[in-house]
Coordinates of C-alpha atoms in Angstrom, one line a residue:
X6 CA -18.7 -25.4 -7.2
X7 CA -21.2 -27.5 -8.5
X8 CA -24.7 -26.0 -7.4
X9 CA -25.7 -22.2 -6.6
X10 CA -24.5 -20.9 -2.9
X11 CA -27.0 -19.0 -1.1
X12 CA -25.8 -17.1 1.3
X13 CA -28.0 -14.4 3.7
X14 CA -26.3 -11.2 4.8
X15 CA -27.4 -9.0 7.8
X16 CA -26.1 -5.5 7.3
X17 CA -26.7 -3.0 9.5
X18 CA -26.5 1.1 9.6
X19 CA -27.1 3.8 11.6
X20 CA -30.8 4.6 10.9
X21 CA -31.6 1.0 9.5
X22 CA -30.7 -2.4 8.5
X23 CA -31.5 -5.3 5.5
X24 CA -31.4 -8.6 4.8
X25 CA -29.8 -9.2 1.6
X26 CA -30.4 -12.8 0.1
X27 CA -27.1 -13.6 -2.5
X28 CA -26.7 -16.0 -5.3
X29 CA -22.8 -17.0 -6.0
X30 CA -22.5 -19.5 -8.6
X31 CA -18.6 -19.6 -8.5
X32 CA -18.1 -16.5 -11.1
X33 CA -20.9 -14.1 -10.5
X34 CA -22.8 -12.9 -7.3
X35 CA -26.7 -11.9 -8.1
X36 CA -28.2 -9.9 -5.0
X37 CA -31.8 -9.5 -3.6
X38 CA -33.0 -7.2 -0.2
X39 CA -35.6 -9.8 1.3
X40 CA -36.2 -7.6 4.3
X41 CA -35.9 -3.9 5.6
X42 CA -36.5 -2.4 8.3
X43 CA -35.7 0.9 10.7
X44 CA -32.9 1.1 13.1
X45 CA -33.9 4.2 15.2
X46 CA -32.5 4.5 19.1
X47 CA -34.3 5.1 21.6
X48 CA -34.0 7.8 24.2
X49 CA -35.1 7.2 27.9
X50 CA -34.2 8.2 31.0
X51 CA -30.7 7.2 31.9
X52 CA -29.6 7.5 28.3
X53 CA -29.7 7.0 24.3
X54 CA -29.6 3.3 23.4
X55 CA -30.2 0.5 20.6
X56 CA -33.6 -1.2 20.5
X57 CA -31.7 -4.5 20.6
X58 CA -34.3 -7.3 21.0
X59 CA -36.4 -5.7 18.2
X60 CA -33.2 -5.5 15.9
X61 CA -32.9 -9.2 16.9
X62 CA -36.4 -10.1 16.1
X63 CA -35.9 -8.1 12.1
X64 CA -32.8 -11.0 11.5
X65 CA -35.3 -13.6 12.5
X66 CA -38.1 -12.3 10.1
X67 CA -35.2 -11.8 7.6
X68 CA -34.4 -15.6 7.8
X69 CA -38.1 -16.4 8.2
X70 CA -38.6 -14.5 4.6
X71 CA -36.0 -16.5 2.9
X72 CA -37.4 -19.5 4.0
X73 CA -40.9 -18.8 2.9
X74 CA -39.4 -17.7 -0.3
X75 CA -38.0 -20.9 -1.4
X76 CA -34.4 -20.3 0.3
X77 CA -34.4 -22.5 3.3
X78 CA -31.3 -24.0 2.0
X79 CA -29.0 -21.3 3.3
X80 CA -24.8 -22.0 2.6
X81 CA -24.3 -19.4 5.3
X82 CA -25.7 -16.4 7.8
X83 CA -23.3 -13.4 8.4
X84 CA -24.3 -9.5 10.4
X85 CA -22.4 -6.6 10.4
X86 CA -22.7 -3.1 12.2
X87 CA -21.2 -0.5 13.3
X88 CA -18.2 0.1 15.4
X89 CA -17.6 0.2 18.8
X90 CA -21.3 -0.3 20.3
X91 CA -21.6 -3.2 22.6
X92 CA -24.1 -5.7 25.0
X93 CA -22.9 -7.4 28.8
X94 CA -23.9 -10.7 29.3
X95 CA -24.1 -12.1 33.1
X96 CA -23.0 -15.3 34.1
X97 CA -26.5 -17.3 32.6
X98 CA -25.4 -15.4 29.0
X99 CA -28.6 -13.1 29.8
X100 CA -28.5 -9.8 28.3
X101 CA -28.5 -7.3 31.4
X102 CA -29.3 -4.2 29.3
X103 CA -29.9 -2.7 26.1
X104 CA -26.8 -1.7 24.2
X105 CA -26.1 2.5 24.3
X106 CA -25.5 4.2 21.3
X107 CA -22.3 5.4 20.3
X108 CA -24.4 9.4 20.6
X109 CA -25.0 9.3 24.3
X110 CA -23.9 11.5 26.2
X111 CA -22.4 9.5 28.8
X112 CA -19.2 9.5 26.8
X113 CA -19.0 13.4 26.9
X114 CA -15.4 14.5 28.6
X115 CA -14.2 10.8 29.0
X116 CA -11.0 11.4 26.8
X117 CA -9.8 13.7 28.6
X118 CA -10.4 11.7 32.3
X119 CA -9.0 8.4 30.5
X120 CA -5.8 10.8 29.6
X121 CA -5.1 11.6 33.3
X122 CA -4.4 7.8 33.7
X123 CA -2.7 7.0 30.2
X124 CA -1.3 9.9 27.9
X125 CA -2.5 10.0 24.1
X126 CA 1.2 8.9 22.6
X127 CA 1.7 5.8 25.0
X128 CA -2.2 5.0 24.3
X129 CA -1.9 5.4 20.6
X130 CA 2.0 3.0 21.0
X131 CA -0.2 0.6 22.1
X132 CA -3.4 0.4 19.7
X133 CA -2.7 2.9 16.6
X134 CA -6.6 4.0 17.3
X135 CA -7.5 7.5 16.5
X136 CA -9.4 9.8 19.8
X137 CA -13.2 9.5 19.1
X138 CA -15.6 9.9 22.2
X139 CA -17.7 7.0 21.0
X140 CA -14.5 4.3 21.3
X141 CA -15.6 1.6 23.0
X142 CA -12.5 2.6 25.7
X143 CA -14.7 5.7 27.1
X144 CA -17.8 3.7 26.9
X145 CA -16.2 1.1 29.4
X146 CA -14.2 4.0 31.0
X147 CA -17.7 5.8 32.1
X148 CA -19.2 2.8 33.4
X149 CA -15.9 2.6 35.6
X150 CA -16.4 5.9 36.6
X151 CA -19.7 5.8 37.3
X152 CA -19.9 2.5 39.5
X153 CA -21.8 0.8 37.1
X154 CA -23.6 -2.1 38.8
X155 CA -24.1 -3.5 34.8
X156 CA -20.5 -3.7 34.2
X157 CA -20.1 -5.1 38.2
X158 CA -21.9 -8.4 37.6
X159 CA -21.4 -8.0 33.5
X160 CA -19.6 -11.6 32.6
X161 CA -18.7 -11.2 28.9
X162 CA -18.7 -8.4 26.4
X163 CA -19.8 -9.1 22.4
X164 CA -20.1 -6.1 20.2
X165 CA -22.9 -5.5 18.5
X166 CA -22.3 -8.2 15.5
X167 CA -20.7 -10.7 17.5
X168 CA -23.6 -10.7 20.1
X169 CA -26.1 -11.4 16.8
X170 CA -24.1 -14.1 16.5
X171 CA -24.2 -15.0 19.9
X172 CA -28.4 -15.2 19.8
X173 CA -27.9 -17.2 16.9
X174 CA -25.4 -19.9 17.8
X175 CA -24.6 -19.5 21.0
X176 CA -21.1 -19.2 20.6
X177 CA -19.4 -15.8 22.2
X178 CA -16.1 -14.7 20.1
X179 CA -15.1 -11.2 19.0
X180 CA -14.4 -11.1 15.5
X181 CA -10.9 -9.3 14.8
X182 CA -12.1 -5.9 12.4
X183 CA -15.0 -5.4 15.1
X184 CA -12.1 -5.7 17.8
X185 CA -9.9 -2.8 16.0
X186 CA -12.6 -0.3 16.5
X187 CA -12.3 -0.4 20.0
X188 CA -9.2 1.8 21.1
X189 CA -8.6 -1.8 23.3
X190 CA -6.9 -3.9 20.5
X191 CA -3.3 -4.1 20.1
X192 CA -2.6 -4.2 16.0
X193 CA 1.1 -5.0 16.7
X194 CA 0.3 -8.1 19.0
X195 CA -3.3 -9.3 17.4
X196 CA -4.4 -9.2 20.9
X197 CA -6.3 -7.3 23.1
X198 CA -4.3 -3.8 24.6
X199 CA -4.2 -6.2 28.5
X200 CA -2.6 -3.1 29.7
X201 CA -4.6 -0.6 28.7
X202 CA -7.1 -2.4 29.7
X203 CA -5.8 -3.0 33.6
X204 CA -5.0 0.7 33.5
X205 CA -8.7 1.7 32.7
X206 CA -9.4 -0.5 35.5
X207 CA -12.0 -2.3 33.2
X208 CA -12.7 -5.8 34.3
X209 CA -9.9 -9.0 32.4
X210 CA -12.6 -11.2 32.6
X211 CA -15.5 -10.0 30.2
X212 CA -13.5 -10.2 26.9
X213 CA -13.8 -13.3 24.7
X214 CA -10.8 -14.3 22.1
X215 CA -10.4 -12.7 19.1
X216 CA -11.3 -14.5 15.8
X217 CA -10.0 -13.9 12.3
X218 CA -12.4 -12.0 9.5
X219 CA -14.2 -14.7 7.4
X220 CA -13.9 -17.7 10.0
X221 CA -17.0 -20.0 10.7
X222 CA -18.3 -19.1 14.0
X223 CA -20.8 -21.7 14.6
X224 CA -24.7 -23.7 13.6
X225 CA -28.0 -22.1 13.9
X226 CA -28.9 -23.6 17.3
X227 CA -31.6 -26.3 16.4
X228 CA -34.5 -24.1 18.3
X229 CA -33.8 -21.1 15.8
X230 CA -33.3 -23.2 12.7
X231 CA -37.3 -24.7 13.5
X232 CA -38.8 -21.9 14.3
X233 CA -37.7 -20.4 11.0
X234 CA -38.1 -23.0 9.0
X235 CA -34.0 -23.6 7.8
X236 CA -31.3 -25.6 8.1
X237 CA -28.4 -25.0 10.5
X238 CA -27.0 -22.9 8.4
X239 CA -23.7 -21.8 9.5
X240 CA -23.2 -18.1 11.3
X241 CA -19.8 -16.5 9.9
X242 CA -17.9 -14.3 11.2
X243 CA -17.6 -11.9 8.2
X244 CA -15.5 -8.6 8.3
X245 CA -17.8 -7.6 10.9
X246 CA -17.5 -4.0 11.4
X247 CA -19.6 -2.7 8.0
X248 CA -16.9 -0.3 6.8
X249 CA -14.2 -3.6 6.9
X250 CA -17.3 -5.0 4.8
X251 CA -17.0 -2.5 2.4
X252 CA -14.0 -2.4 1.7
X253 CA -13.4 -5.6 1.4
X254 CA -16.0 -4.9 -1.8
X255 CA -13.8 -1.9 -3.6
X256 CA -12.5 -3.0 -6.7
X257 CA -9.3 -1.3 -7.1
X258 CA -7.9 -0.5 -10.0
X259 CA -4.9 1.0 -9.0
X260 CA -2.6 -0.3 -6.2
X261 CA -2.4 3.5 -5.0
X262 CA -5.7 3.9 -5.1
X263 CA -7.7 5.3 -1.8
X264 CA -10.8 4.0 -0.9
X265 CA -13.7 5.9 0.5
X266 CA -17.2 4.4 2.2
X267 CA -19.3 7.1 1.9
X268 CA -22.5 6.7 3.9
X269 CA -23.8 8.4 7.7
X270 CA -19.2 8.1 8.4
X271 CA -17.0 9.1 5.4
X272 CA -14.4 7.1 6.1
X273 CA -11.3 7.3 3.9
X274 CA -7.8 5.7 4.1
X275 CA -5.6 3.3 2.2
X276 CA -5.1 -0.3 2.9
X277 CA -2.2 -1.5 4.4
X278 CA 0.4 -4.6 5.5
X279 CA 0.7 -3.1 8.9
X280 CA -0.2 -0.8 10.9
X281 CA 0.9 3.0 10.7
X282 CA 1.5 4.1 14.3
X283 CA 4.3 7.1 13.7
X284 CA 4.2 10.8 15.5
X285 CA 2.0 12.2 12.6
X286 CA -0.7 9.3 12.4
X287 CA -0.9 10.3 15.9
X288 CA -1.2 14.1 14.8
X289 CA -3.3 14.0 12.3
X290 CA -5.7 11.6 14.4
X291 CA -5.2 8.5 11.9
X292 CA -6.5 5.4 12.7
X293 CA -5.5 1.3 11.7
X294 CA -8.5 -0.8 11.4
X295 CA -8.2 -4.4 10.5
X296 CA -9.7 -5.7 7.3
X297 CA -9.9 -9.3 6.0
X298 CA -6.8 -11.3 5.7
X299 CA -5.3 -9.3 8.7
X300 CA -4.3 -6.2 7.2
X301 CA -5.1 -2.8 7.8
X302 CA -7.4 0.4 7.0
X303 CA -5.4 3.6 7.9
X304 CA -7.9 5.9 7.6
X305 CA -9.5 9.0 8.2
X306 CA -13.2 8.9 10.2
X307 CA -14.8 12.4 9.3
X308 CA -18.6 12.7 9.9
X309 CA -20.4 12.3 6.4
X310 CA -23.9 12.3 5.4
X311 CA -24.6 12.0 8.5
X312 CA -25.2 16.3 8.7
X313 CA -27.2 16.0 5.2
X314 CA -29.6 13.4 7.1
X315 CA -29.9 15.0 10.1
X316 CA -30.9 18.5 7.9
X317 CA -33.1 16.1 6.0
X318 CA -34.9 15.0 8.7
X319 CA -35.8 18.2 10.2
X320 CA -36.7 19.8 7.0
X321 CA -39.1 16.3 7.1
X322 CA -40.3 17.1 10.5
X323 CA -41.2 20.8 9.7
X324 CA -43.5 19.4 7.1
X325 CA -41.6 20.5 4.1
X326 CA -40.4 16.9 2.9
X327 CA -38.5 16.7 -0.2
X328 CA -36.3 13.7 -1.7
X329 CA -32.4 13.6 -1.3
X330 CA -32.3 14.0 -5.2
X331 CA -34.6 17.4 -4.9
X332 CA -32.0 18.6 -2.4
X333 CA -29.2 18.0 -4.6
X334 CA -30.7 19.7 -7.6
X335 CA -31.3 22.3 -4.9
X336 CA -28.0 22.7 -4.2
X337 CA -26.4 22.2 -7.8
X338 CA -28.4 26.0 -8.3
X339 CA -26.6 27.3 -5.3
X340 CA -23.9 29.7 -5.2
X341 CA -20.8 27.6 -5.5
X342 CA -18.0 28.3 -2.3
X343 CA -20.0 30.9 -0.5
X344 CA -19.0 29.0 2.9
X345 CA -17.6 26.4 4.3
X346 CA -18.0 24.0 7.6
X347 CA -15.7 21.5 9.8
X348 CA -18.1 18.4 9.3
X349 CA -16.0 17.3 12.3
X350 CA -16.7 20.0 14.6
X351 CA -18.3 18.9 17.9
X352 CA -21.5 21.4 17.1
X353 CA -22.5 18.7 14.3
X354 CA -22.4 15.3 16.4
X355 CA -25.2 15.3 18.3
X356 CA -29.3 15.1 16.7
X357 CA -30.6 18.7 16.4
X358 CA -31.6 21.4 14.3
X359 CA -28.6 20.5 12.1
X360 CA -29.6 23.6 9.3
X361 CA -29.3 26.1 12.3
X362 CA -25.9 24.3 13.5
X363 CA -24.7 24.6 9.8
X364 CA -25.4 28.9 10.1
X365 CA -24.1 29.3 13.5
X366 CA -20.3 27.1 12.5
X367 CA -20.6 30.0 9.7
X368 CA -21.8 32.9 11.5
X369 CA -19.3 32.4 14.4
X370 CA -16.5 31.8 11.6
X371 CA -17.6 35.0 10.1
X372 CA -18.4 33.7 6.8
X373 CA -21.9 33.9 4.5
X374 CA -24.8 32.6 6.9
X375 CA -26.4 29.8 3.8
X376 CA -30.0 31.0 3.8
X377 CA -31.9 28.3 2.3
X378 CA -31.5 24.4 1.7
X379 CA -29.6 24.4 -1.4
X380 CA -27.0 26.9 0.2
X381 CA -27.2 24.6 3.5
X382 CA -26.5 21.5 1.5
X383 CA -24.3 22.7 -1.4
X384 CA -22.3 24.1 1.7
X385 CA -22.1 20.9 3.6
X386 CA -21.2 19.0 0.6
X387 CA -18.3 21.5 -1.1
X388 CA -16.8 20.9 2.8
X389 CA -17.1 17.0 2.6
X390 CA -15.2 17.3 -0.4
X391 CA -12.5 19.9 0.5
X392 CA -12.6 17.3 4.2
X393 CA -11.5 14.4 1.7
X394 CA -8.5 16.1 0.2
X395 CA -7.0 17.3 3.7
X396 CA -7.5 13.5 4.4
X397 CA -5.8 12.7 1.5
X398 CA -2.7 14.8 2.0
X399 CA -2.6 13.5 5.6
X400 CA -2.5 9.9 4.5
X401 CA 0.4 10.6 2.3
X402 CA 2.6 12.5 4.3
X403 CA 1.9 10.0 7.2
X404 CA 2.5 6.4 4.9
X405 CA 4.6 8.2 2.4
X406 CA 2.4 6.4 -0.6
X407 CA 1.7 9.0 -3.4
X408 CA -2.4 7.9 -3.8
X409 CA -3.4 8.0 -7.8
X410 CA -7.1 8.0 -7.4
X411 CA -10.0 7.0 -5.2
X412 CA -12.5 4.3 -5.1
X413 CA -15.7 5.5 -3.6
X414 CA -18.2 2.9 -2.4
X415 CA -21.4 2.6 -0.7
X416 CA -24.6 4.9 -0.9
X417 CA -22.8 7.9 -1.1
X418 CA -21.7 6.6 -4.9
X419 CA -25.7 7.5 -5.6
X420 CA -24.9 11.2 -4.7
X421 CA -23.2 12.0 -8.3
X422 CA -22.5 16.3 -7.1
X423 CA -20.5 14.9 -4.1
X424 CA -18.7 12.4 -6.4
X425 CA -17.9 14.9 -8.4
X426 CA -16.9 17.5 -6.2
X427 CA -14.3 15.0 -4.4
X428 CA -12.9 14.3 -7.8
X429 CA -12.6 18.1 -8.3
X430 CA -11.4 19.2 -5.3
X431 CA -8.8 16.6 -4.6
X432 CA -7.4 16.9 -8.4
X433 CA -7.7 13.1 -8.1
X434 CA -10.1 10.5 -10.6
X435 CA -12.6 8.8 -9.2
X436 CA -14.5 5.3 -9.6
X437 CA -17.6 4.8 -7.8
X438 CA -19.2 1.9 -6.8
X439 CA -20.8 -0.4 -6.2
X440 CA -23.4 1.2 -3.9
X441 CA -24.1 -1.9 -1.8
X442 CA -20.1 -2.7 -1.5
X443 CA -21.2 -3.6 2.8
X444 CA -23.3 -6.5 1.6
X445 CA -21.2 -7.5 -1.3
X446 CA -18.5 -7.6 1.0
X447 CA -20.1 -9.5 4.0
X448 CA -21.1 -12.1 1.0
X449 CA -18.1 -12.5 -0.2
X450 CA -16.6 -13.0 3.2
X451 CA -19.1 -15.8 3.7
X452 CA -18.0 -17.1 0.1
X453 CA -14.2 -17.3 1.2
X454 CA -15.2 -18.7 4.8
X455 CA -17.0 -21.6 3.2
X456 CA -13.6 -21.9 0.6
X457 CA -16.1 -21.3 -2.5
X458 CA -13.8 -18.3 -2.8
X459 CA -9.9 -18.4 -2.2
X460 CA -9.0 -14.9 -0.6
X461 CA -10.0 -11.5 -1.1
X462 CA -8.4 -10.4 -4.5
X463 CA -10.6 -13.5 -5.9
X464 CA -13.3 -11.9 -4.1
X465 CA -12.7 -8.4 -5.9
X466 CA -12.2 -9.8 -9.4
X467 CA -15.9 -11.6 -8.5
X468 CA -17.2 -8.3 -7.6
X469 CA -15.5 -6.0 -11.0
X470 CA -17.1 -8.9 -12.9
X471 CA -20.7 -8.8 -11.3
X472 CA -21.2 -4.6 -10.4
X473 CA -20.7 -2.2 -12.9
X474 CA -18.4 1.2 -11.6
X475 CA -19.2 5.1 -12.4
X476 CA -15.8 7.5 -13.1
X477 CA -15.5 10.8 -12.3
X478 CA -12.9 13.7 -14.2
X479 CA -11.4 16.1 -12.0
X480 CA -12.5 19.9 -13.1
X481 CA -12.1 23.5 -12.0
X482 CA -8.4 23.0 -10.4
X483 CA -7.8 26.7 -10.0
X484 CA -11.7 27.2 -8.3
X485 CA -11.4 24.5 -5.9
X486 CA -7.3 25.2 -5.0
X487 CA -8.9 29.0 -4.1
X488 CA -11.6 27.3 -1.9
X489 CA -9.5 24.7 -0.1
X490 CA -7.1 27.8 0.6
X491 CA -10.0 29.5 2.6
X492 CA -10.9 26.1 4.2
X493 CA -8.1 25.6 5.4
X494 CA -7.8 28.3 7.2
X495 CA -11.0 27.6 9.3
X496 CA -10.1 23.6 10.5
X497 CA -7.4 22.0 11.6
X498 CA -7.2 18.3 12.0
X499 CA -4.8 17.8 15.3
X500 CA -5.1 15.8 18.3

C-alpha cells in the first residue's frame, strides 16, 4: 500500500461503546479512541431494552469527531456488538421499536416451551448452538407466544450491528458470525435453520441473506456522509459479533492453544475447521460460532466480569466507590479458597444486589458466607478460574485436541490476579493480550475487506508485530487441584 489506511471501528459492549480511529500502513496498526460513550438499557414498562437511536446518534458523533480531527478521509467504517439482540423493520424500513436486551425477562421459561415443539438433540443436529435464554430463538419464540403485533407487521430482522449498518447505508444483510449466535443458523449448510424456523412458527419472510465476515456491505448514503463531513466511506461487514472480533485479534502461538475473551462474557473455546456437533458438545452445552474465513469458535459462554461489575456497581451506588484495581488488591489479602460460586447459576444473571447473591449461592451450598469485598471478589474470581479449567477439560474430551496453553484477550488481560489464577488453576501457561483485541480485530477485518491485508493469519502476524503480550507461569498445582476437587462438587455443566 502506498499511503496510510484509516480505518474507523464501532465496538460495542454491554455497559458502553467507542469509536476507535486506526492507522494501518501495511506492517503496523497504530490505534486511537476518538469517542466514548455509555451503553446503559433502559427499563420501562413492557420491558428492558437498548436505547437504540441514542446509540445510533454516539456512531454519528464518532464519525463527526474524526472528521473534525483531520480524518475525513476514512478507507472504511465497521460496528460490532453483542450477540443475539435484534431491531424489526416494517415495510417503509422504519424501526417499529427499540431493540430488548438480551436481560429481559420476557425470555424467562421459553427453552423449555420451544422444547415441547423441537427436542434439544434434533435442535442442537441442526445448529450446534448451546441453550442460553437470551438466543435470539426464545426472543422470536416469545413474541410468537405472545401475539406480538411488532413481529405481525415486522418486515425484516437485522441484529444489532447489521441494523448500524443498515442506518448507515441502507443496505439490510446479516453478516455470518452475527448469524451463528442466534440458535437459527445452520453451521453444516451456511444457511439459516428454515426448519427450525417454520417449527417456531417465526415468520420466513423477515430474514435477510447471510454475508461472509470481512465483506463490503455498502457507501455512507450521501445525506450521512454531508452531515458529517466524510466521504462515502465504505461500511464493512467485519466479524460482527465482538467476541468473532476478538478473536480474530489473538495471536497464537501455539496451534493448540485456547483462546479466552475475557470481558462482561468469558467466553473460551478453540478454533475450529467445522463445526463440533457430537452427544457431549451437546452435554456439556458447547457451542460453534463462526469466525472470519468461515470457521468456527467451539466454545464455552460462562458469565464473567459480568458478577465483579454488577458487585462494583452497587458497592458504587451505596456510596463506597472504589477502583477495580483497589478491589483486586482487596482481594489478593483475602483468604485464598474459602468458597466457591457457579458464575453460571441463574441467581447471578439478572442486575441486583450481586454481593448478597454471591452469600446466599454460598450459604445455601453450605460453604463460608465471604464477609467483605475482598472475600466477595477473591471468591468470584478463584471460581472464574476453576470455571475455565472445567471448560477446558470439556473442550478436550468433546474435540479430542490436547490444548497446550491459553491466549487470553480483551479487558480482562488488565486483571493480572485473574490471569494468574487461570494459569494456576488450569496447570496451563498463559499469554495475555492485547487488551483491545475487539477493535484490533474489527480493523483488521476492514484491512482484509479492502485487500490491504490477505487473510487472517496476515492479520495476526500484523497484530504480534504491533501489541506487545503479558505470560503467565502456572503455580500452586497441589492448592488449586484441592480447590477444583471441592468445586467440582458444587456445579455441573449439563444440559
Amino acid at each position: 500500500m502506498n499511503a496510510e489506511l484509516k480505518l474507523l471501528a464501532f465496538d460495542f459492549g454491554a455497559s458502553n461503546g467507542r469509536g476507535i480511529l486506526g492507522k494501518f500502513n501495511g506492517r503496523d496498526l497504530q490505534m486511537e479512541e476518538v469517542h466514548r460513550f455509555p451503553n446503559d438499557p433502559v427499563q420501562i414498562p413492557d420491558g428492558l431494552h437498548w436505547d437504540i437511536l441514542r446509540l445510533f446518534h454516539e456512531i454519528k458523533q464518532g464519525i463527526l469527531k474524526c472528521a473534525t480531527h483531520g480524518n475525513s478521509d476514512l478507507a472504511g467504517i465497521g460496528i460490532d456488538t453483542w450477540g443475539v439482540d435484534f431491531g424489526l423493520l416494517g415495510k417503509s424500513d422504519e424501526l417499529l421499536s427499540n431493540p430488548y436486551h438480551y436481560r429481559d425477562k420476557r425470555t424467562y421459561g421459553m427453552i423449555e416451551e420451544a422444547c415441547k415443539r423441537i427436542d434439544k438433540i434434533s435442535l442442537f443436529s441442526k445448529t450446534g448452538s448451546q441453550f442460553q435464554p437470551f438466543n435470539t430463538i426464545y426472543q422470536l419464540f416469545s413474541m410468537v407466544l405472545n401475539d406480538s403485533p411488532v413481529l405481525e407487521i415486522g418486515q425484516t430482522m437485522l441484529l444489532l450491528p447489521d441494523l448500524f449498518d443498515f442506518l448507515l447505508c441502507g443496505e439490510k444483510a446479516t453478516e455470518f458470525t452475527i448469524a451463528s449466535t442466534t440458535q437459527l443458523y445452520n453451521p453444516l449448510q451456511n444457511e439459516w435453520a428454515w426448519d427450525v424456523i417454520d417449527t417456531m412458527g417465526i415468520p420466513r419472510h423477515i430474514f435477510t441473506s447471510i454475508t461472509p465476515a470481512a465483506s463490503i456491505r455498502g457507501k455512507v448514503m450521501p445525506t450521512v456522509a454531508e452531515e458529517l463531513f466524510i466521504t462515502q466511506a465504505p461500511i464493512i461487514a467485519v466479524a460482527s459479533h465482538d467476541t468473532a472480533s476478538a478473536v480474530a485479534a489473538v495471536p497464537y502461538k501455539s496451534r493448540n492453544a485456547a483462546f479466552l475473551s475475557s470481558g462482561t462474557w468469558s467466553l473460551i473455546g478453540i478454533e475450529t475447521e467445522r463445526p463440533i456437533m457430537n452427544p457431549k458438545a451437546l452435554e456439556y452445552n458447547l457451542t460453534n460460532e463462526g469466525c472470519i474465513g468461515g470457521t468456527f469458535r467451539f466454545l464455552k459462554n460462562i458469565a464473567g466480569l459480568w458478577i465483579i461489575q454488577e458487585c462494583k456497581r452497587f458497592w458504587d451506588k451505596e456510596g463506597t466507590v472504589e477502583s477495580y484495581d483497589q478491589l483486586t488488591q482487596r482481594a489478593q489479602r483475602a483468604e485464598a479458597f474459602l468458597s466457591f460460586i457457579d458464575p453460571d447459576d441463574e441467581i447471578f444473571y439478572s442486575p441486583g444486589n450481586m454481593p448478597e447473591k454471591v452469600q446466599l449461592f454460598c450459604s445455601r451450598t453450605g460453604q463460608p458466607v465471604p464477609q467483605d469485598k475482598g472475600a466477595i471478589i477473591r471468591c468470584v474470581l478463584e471460581s472464574l478460574a476453576l470455571k475455565y479449567r472445567s471448560a477446558i477439560e470439556e473442550i478436550e474430551e468433546t474435540s479430542e485436541r490436547n490444548i497446550d496453553m491459553i491466549n487470553i484477550v480483551g479487558g480482562g488481560t488488565k486483571d493480572k490476579i485473574l490471569c494468574q489464577f487461570t494459569a494456576d488453576a488450569t496447570h496451563l501457561p498463559v499469554t495475555a493480550g492485547p487488551a483491545e483485541a475487539t477493535a484490533i480485530g474489527n480493523l483488521m477485518a476492514q484491512a482484509i475487506a479492502l485487500g490491504e491485508i490477505h487473510d487472517i493469519s496476515e492479520a495476526r502476524e500484523v497484530i504480534k508485530s504491533s501489541f506487545p503480550t503479558d505470560e503467565y507461569i502456572p503455580q500452586n498445582a497441589d492448592s488449586w487441584d484441592e480447590a477444583y476437587g471441592k468445586y467440582k462438587m458444587l456445579v455441573t455443566d449439563r444440559v
